[in-house]
Amino acid sequence: MSELVENGITLLREKGLRVTEQRKAILEVLASADSPMSAEEAFAQLPSESCDLVTAYRCLEQFEKINVVQRGVRENGTKVYCIGHGHDHHHHLTCRNCGRTERIDLCMGEELEETAKSFGFVEIAHVMEVFGTCPSCV
Amino acid sequence: MSELVENGITLLREKGLRVTEQRKAILEVLASADSPMSAEEAFAQLPSESCDLVTAYRCLEQFEKINVVQRGVRENGTKVYCIGHGHDHHHHLTCRNCGRTERIDLCMGEELEETAKSFGFVEIAHVMEVFGTCPSCV
DNA sequence: ATGAGTGCAAATAGTTTGCAAGCTG
DNA sequence: CAGCTTGCAAACTATTTGCACTCAT
């Protein structure tokens, strides 16, 4: 079991959430993925019938609340999740044709936080996704 | 009629798209809004029955293609549009409770473009939305 | 007049909710 | 064994599509 999964499980325990087979399976899928995936995509990768699609949605929602996963949005509005958030905040560059994804470490989180706070806003979060057409799809 | 609307109309003509009452009405609504709005929200602001909701969706899609409007995504995935893009690229800070919106001029578009190009990607676009809880909603 | 644009109905995609039954701590 | 979780069905929200009709150019 990958370290990412173990960290996730630990966090679940710490937050008083239960560790079920379904949750472990979903964490495994996220851990082995190399790009953010939607609830449906994660579900599709699960060992046959590990759990219901609805459960996948519910688990991802919980995971996000306790920061086990980070949530993003695709160009079309679909929500996507990737494991390992925490101190590893980053973004993605996605090919709008084939879906190929590259990690981007650029982030202006601090500046945004500062600006938002100057407006009196708190609990700042941001979503950023970069899209383009990759070399193989041009 | 606001300048923003006139610009939009001009662009429609230039691109060979037709200028209809519905399109003008939608542009008017966008021009009078002070924050990005979804297709449904724009539709709700239209003078009673100016057009169908489907038409609003279709027009906004066209507007985006010719850059008359800029598209963003809400935290929940809803697509939102605001007029006046062009050389006026910017982002928004939105209160996740009351929807209050502030304009943010921070943007790392160039760095993103550069990074994306180093991966061989072209036609780079990005979506960024900042969320928080505003002073009145804390 | 001709094809872009529109309205209406219906289909989709993605996600959420209600409720009874099951499993974790 | 209490109540968090799950599964199944069904509701929902946001958006898209098919098709005949209309209107801008």
Short mmCIF file of C-alpha atoms (C1' of nucleotides) in Angstrom, two decimals:
data_model
loop_
_atom_site.label_atom_id
_atom_site.label_comp_id
_atom_site.label_asym_id
_atom_site.label_seq_id
_atom_site.Cartn_x
_atom_site.Cartn_y
_atom_site.Cartn_z
CA MET A 1 0.00 0.00 0.00
CA SER A 2 1.46 3.32 -1.03
CA GLU A 3 2.48 5.94 1.44
CA LEU A 4 -0.12 8.29 0.09
CA VAL A 5 -2.82 5.81 0.94
CA GLU A 6 -1.45 5.23 4.40
CA ASN A 7 -1.34 8.95 5.04
CA GLY A 8 -4.92 9.19 3.92
CA ILE A 9 -6.02 6.39 6.19
CA THR A 10 -4.26 7.97 9.12
CA LEU A 11 -6.00 11.24 8.42
CA LEU A 12 -9.36 9.52 8.24
CA ARG A 13 -8.76 8.02 11.68
CA GLU A 14 -7.58 11.30 13.10
CA LYS A 15 -10.71 13.03 11.92
CA GLY A 16 -12.92 10.32 13.36
CA LEU A 17 -14.05 9.06 9.98
CA ARG A 18 -14.29 5.33 9.42
CA VAL A 19 -11.87 3.34 7.37
CA THR A 20 -13.83 1.06 5.07
CA GLU A 21 -12.82 -1.19 2.23
CA GLN A 22 -14.45 1.19 -0.20
CA ARG A 23 -12.51 4.18 1.06
CA LYS A 24 -9.26 2.30 0.93
CA ALA A 25 -9.96 1.15 -2.61
CA ILE A 26 -10.71 4.69 -3.72
CA LEU A 27 -7.56 6.01 -2.12
CA GLU A 28 -5.58 3.30 -3.89
CA VAL A 29 -6.97 4.35 -7.23
CA LEU A 30 -6.21 7.99 -6.61
CA ALA A 31 -2.71 7.09 -5.46
CA SER A 32 -1.93 5.17 -8.59
CA ALA A 33 -3.31 7.85 -10.89
CA ASP A 34 -0.89 10.38 -12.28
CA SER A 35 -3.43 13.05 -12.97
CA PRO A 36 -6.58 14.33 -11.30
CA MET A 37 -9.63 12.22 -11.96
CA SER A 38 -13.36 12.70 -11.72
CA ALA A 39 -15.55 10.63 -9.42
CA GLU A 40 -16.75 8.60 -12.37
CA GLU A 41 -13.24 7.97 -13.61
CA ALA A 42 -12.03 6.87 -10.19
CA PHE A 43 -15.06 4.62 -9.93
CA ALA A 44 -14.28 3.04 -13.28
CA GLN A 45 -10.78 2.15 -12.09
CA LEU A 46 -12.00 0.37 -8.99
CA PRO A 47 -11.67 -3.41 -8.83
CA SER A 48 -14.99 -4.65 -10.15
CA GLU A 49 -17.84 -3.60 -7.95
CA SER A 50 -15.74 -2.52 -4.99
CA CYS A 51 -18.39 0.05 -4.33
CA ASP A 52 -21.22 2.06 -5.75
CA LEU A 53 -20.68 5.19 -7.80
CA VAL A 54 -22.62 7.15 -5.23
CA THR A 55 -20.21 5.99 -2.57
CA ALA A 56 -17.33 7.22 -4.67
CA TYR A 57 -18.93 10.65 -4.81
CA ARG A 58 -19.56 10.65 -1.09
CA CYS A 59 -16.09 9.48 -0.18
CA LEU A 60 -14.37 12.01 -2.39
CA GLU A 61 -16.46 14.71 -0.80
CA GLN A 62 -15.35 13.58 2.64
CA PHE A 63 -11.76 13.23 1.56
CA GLU A 64 -11.78 16.75 0.32
CA LYS A 65 -13.18 18.09 3.59
CA ILE A 66 -10.29 16.67 5.54
CA ASN A 67 -7.77 17.55 2.86
CA VAL A 68 -6.80 14.04 1.93
CA VAL A 69 -7.48 15.03 -1.65
CA GLN A 70 -7.39 18.28 -3.54
CA ARG A 71 -10.23 19.28 -5.78
CA GLY A 72 -10.02 20.95 -9.15
CA VAL A 73 -12.36 21.63 -12.03
CA ARG A 74 -12.02 20.72 -15.68
CA GLU A 75 -12.57 23.18 -18.48
CA ASN A 76 -16.10 21.77 -18.83
CA GLY A 77 -16.92 22.05 -15.14
CA THR A 78 -16.38 18.44 -14.10
CA LYS A 79 -14.91 18.17 -10.63
CA VAL A 80 -11.67 16.26 -10.38
CA TYR A 81 -9.66 15.05 -7.43
CA CYS A 82 -6.08 14.15 -6.77
CA ILE A 83 -4.53 12.72 -3.66
CA GLY A 84 -1.66 14.18 -1.75
CA HIS A 85 -2.68 17.77 -1.31
CA GLY A 86 -1.45 19.04 2.00
CA HIS A 87 1.89 20.75 1.53
CA ASP A 88 2.07 19.60 -2.03
CA HIS A 89 -0.24 22.06 -3.67
CA HIS A 90 0.08 22.16 -7.43
CA HIS A 91 -1.89 22.50 -10.64
CA HIS A 92 -2.24 20.72 -13.94
CA LEU A 93 -1.92 21.29 -17.61
CA THR A 94 -4.36 19.12 -19.50
CA CYS A 95 -4.67 18.37 -23.19
CA ARG A 96 -8.22 19.18 -24.14
CA ASN A 97 -8.14 16.52 -26.80
CA CYS A 98 -6.51 13.38 -25.36
CA GLY A 99 -6.51 14.26 -21.69
CA ARG A 100 -2.75 13.99 -21.24
CA THR A 101 -1.80 15.77 -18.06
CA GLU A 102 1.36 17.44 -16.86
CA ARG A 103 1.99 18.78 -13.43
CA ILE A 104 2.61 22.49 -13.06
CA ASP A 105 4.20 23.84 -9.95
CA LEU A 106 3.45 27.45 -10.68
CA CYS A 107 1.03 28.89 -8.20
CA MET A 108 0.24 32.32 -6.91
CA GLY A 109 -1.60 31.07 -3.87
CA GLU A 110 0.05 33.49 -1.48
CA GLU A 111 -0.58 36.57 -3.56
CA LEU A 112 -4.17 35.51 -4.00
CA GLU A 113 -4.59 34.93 -0.31
CA GLU A 114 -3.15 38.34 0.43
CA THR A 115 -5.36 40.09 -2.08
CA ALA A 116 -8.45 38.25 -0.92
CA LYS A 117 -7.72 39.11 2.68
CA SER A 118 -7.37 42.76 1.77
CA PHE A 119 -11.02 42.57 0.76
CA GLY A 120 -11.79 41.06 4.16
CA PHE A 121 -12.40 37.58 2.80
CA VAL A 122 -11.38 34.54 4.80
CA GLU A 123 -11.00 30.82 4.17
CA ILE A 124 -9.52 31.48 0.79
CA ALA A 125 -9.32 28.69 -1.73
CA HIS A 126 -8.62 28.71 -5.40
CA VAL A 127 -9.05 26.56 -8.41
CA MET A 128 -6.83 26.80 -11.44
CA GLU A 129 -6.65 24.58 -14.46
CA VAL A 130 -4.61 25.09 -17.58
CA PHE A 131 -5.69 23.65 -20.89
CA GLY A 132 -4.03 23.33 -24.22
CA THR A 133 -3.50 20.98 -27.12
CA CYS A 134 -0.57 18.63 -26.66
CA PRO A 135 2.10 17.90 -29.31
CA SER A 136 0.53 14.57 -30.33
CA CYS A 137 -2.87 16.16 -30.85
CA VAL A 138 -1.94 19.24 -32.84
CA MET B 1 -26.49 51.03 -25.30
CA SER B 2 -23.22 50.55 -23.48
CA GLU B 3 -19.92 50.58 -25.23
CA LEU B 4 -19.33 46.98 -24.21
CA VAL B 5 -22.44 45.94 -26.05
CA GLU B 6 -21.52 47.91 -29.12
CA ASN B 7 -18.09 46.33 -29.18
CA GLY B 8 -19.71 42.96 -28.90
CA ILE B 9 -22.06 43.65 -31.76
CA THR B 10 -19.22 44.86 -33.90
CA LEU B 11 -17.30 41.68 -33.19
CA LEU B 12 -20.31 39.56 -34.08
CA ARG B 13 -20.52 41.30 -37.45
CA GLU B 14 -16.80 40.97 -38.05
CA LYS B 15 -16.95 37.26 -37.44
CA GLY B 16 -19.90 36.83 -39.72
CA LEU B 17 -22.31 35.97 -36.94
CA ARG B 18 -25.78 37.43 -37.01
CA VAL B 19 -26.97 40.19 -34.77
CA THR B 20 -30.33 39.22 -33.35
CA GLU B 21 -32.55 40.78 -30.71
CA GLN B 22 -31.76 37.86 -28.41
CA ARG B 23 -28.05 38.32 -28.72
CA LYS B 24 -28.30 42.01 -28.11
CA ALA B 25 -30.44 41.43 -25.04
CA ILE B 26 -27.98 38.94 -23.61
CA LEU B 27 -25.07 41.28 -24.21
CA GLU B 28 -26.99 44.03 -22.43
CA VAL B 29 -27.52 41.85 -19.41
CA LEU B 30 -23.87 40.86 -19.28
CA ALA B 31 -22.83 44.48 -19.68
CA SER B 32 -24.94 45.61 -16.76
CA ALA B 33 -23.76 42.81 -14.48
CA ASP B 34 -20.87 43.51 -12.18
CA SER B 35 -19.79 39.93 -11.79
CA PRO B 36 -19.66 36.84 -13.93
CA MET B 37 -22.98 35.08 -14.35
CA SER B 38 -24.15 31.67 -15.42
CA ALA B 39 -26.33 31.09 -18.46
CA GLU B 40 -29.34 30.60 -16.21
CA GLU B 41 -28.64 33.76 -14.27
CA ALA B 42 -28.24 35.81 -17.42
CA PHE B 43 -31.44 34.31 -18.73
CA ALA B 44 -33.29 35.25 -15.54
CA GLN B 45 -32.25 38.88 -16.01
CA LEU B 46 -33.56 39.13 -19.53
CA PRO B 47 -36.66 41.23 -20.16
CA SER B 48 -39.51 38.73 -19.87
CA GLU B 49 -39.30 36.08 -22.55
CA SER B 50 -36.74 37.82 -24.72
CA CYS B 51 -35.49 34.41 -25.60
CA ASP B 52 -35.31 30.79 -24.62
CA LEU B 53 -32.87 29.46 -22.06
CA VAL B 54 -31.38 27.21 -24.70
CA THR B 55 -30.71 30.23 -26.84
CA ALA B 56 -28.90 31.85 -23.94
CA TYR B 57 -26.64 28.81 -23.69
CA ARG B 58 -26.01 28.79 -27.40
CA CYS B 59 -25.30 32.50 -27.61
CA LEU B 60 -22.90 32.46 -24.70
CA GLU B 61 -21.07 29.60 -26.32
CA GLN B 62 -20.75 31.60 -29.53
CA PHE B 63 -19.74 34.74 -27.68
CA GLU B 64 -16.99 32.84 -25.99
CA LYS B 65 -15.66 31.47 -29.25
CA ILE B 66 -15.16 34.93 -30.66
CA ASN B 67 -13.93 36.32 -27.35
CA VAL B 68 -16.78 38.69 -26.74
CA VAL B 69 -17.09 37.12 -23.32
CA GLN B 70 -14.69 35.37 -21.00
CA ARG B 71 -15.61 32.11 -19.40
CA GLY B 72 -14.89 30.99 -15.87
CA VAL B 73 -16.02 28.20 -13.59
CA ARG B 74 -17.56 28.40 -10.13
CA GLU B 75 -16.33 26.32 -7.25
CA ASN B 76 -19.19 23.91 -7.95
CA GLY B 77 -18.42 23.60 -11.64
CA THR B 78 -21.04 25.96 -13.04
CA LYS B 79 -19.78 27.87 -16.04
CA VAL B 80 -19.96 31.63 -15.78
CA TYR B 81 -19.43 34.38 -18.28
CA CYS B 82 -18.49 38.02 -18.19
CA ILE B 83 -18.31 40.50 -20.99
CA GLY B 84 -15.35 42.60 -21.94
CA HIS B 85 -12.56 40.09 -22.13
CA GLY B 86 -10.20 40.93 -24.92
CA HIS B 87 -7.21 42.78 -23.50
CA ASP B 88 -8.92 42.96 -20.17
CA HIS B 89 -8.20 39.52 -18.84
CA HIS B 90 -8.85 39.19 -15.13
CA HIS B 91 -10.17 36.87 -12.47
CA HIS B 92 -12.64 36.96 -9.62
CA LEU B 93 -12.87 36.46 -5.93
CA THR B 94 -16.27 35.13 -5.00
CA CYS B 95 -17.95 34.70 -1.63
CA ARG B 96 -19.06 31.11 -1.44
CA ASN B 97 -21.95 32.11 0.77
CA CYS B 98 -23.57 35.24 -0.68
CA GLY B 99 -21.93 35.31 -4.09
CA ARG B 100 -20.40 38.76 -3.67
CA THR B 101 -17.69 39.17 -6.26
CA GLU B 102 -14.56 41.25 -6.44
CA ARG B 103 -12.31 41.64 -9.39
CA ILE B 104 -8.73 40.42 -9.07
CA ASP B 105 -6.11 41.58 -11.50
CA LEU B 106 -3.51 39.08 -10.46
CA CYS B 107 -2.77 36.62 -13.21
CA MET B 108 0.13 34.46 -14.15
CA GLY B 109 -1.05 33.90 -17.68
CA GLU B 110 2.33 34.50 -19.26
CA GLU B 111 4.23 32.16 -16.97
CA LEU B 112 1.60 29.51 -17.54
CA GLU B 113 1.80 29.97 -21.27
CA GLU B 114 5.55 29.66 -21.15
CA THR B 115 5.47 26.53 -19.02
CA ALA B 116 2.78 24.93 -21.13
CA LYS B 117 4.73 25.66 -24.29
CA SER B 118 7.81 24.05 -22.82
CA PHE B 119 5.75 20.86 -22.74
CA GLY B 120 4.91 21.41 -26.38
CA PHE B 121 1.32 22.38 -25.73
CA VAL B 122 -0.37 25.03 -27.84
CA GLU B 123 -3.56 27.06 -27.69
CA ILE B 124 -3.13 27.55 -23.99
CA ALA B 125 -6.05 28.70 -21.90
CA HIS B 126 -6.58 28.77 -18.19
CA VAL B 127 -9.34 28.97 -15.69
CA MET B 128 -8.84 30.38 -12.23
CA GLU B 129 -11.37 31.19 -9.60
CA VAL B 130 -10.77 32.30 -6.06
CA PHE B 131 -13.28 31.60 -3.32
CA GLY B 132 -13.62 32.72 0.22
CA THR B 133 -16.09 33.90 2.79
CA CYS B 134 -16.70 37.64 2.71
CA PRO B 135 -16.77 39.91 5.77
CA SER B 136 -20.58 40.02 5.92
CA CYS B 137 -20.86 36.26 5.85
CA VAL B 138 -18.27 35.27 8.42
"C1'" DA C 1 -33.67 32.98 -50.80
"C1'" DT C 2 -30.74 30.65 -47.80
"C1'" DG C 3 -28.53 29.28 -44.13
"C1'" DA C 4 -27.61 31.00 -39.39
"C1'" DG C 5 -30.38 31.32 -35.41
"C1'" DT C 6 -34.41 30.19 -32.51
"C1'" DG C 7 -37.93 27.63 -29.67
"C1'" DC C 8 -39.66 23.53 -27.86
"C1'" DA C 9 -39.18 18.92 -26.31
"C1'" DA C 10 -36.34 15.55 -24.95
"C1'" DA C 11 -31.90 13.55 -23.95
"C1'" DT C 12 -27.35 13.69 -21.28
"C1'" DA C 13 -23.74 14.27 -17.91
"C1'" DG C 14 -22.53 14.93 -13.47
"C1'" DT C 15 -23.93 15.03 -8.93
"C1'" DT C 16 -27.02 14.88 -4.84
"C1'" DT C 17 -30.65 13.04 -1.74
"C1'" DG C 18 -33.81 9.65 0.88
"C1'" DC C 19 -34.07 5.65 3.17
"C1'" DA C 20 -33.38 1.00 4.83
"C1'" DA C 21 -29.76 -2.23 5.70
"C1'" DG C 22 -24.72 -3.12 6.85
"C1'" DC C 23 -20.37 -2.60 9.07
"C1'" DT C 24 -16.77 0.00 11.99
"C1'" DG C 25 -15.07 1.62 16.27
"C1'" DC D 1 -24.71 -1.48 19.63
"C1'" DA D 2 -24.79 3.39 18.04
"C1'" DG D 3 -24.39 5.72 14.27
"C1'" DC D 4 -21.32 6.41 10.43
"C1'" DT D 5 -21.43 4.23 5.73
"C1'" DT D 6 -23.17 1.98 1.97
"C1'" DG D 7 -26.34 0.59 -1.92
"C1'" DC D 8 -30.17 1.29 -4.73
"C1'" DA D 9 -33.52 4.15 -6.70
"C1'" DA D 10 -34.83 8.43 -7.80
"C1'" DA D 11 -34.46 13.37 -8.01
"C1'" DC D 12 -31.82 17.29 -9.62
"C1'" DT D 13 -28.93 20.84 -11.85
"C1'" DA D 14 -26.52 22.36 -15.62
"C1'" DT D 15 -26.00 21.73 -20.28
"C1'" DT D 16 -26.61 19.66 -24.93
"C1'" DT D 17 -29.00 17.85 -29.01
"C1'" DG D 18 -32.71 17.07 -32.76
"C1'" DC D 19 -35.79 19.14 -35.61
"C1'" DA D 20 -38.94 22.15 -37.82
"C1'" DC D 21 -39.66 26.98 -38.24
"C1'" DT D 22 -38.10 31.93 -38.55
"C1'" DC D 23 -35.45 35.82 -39.56
"C1'" DA D 24 -31.03 38.53 -40.60
"C1'" DT D 25 -28.27 39.38 -44.40
#
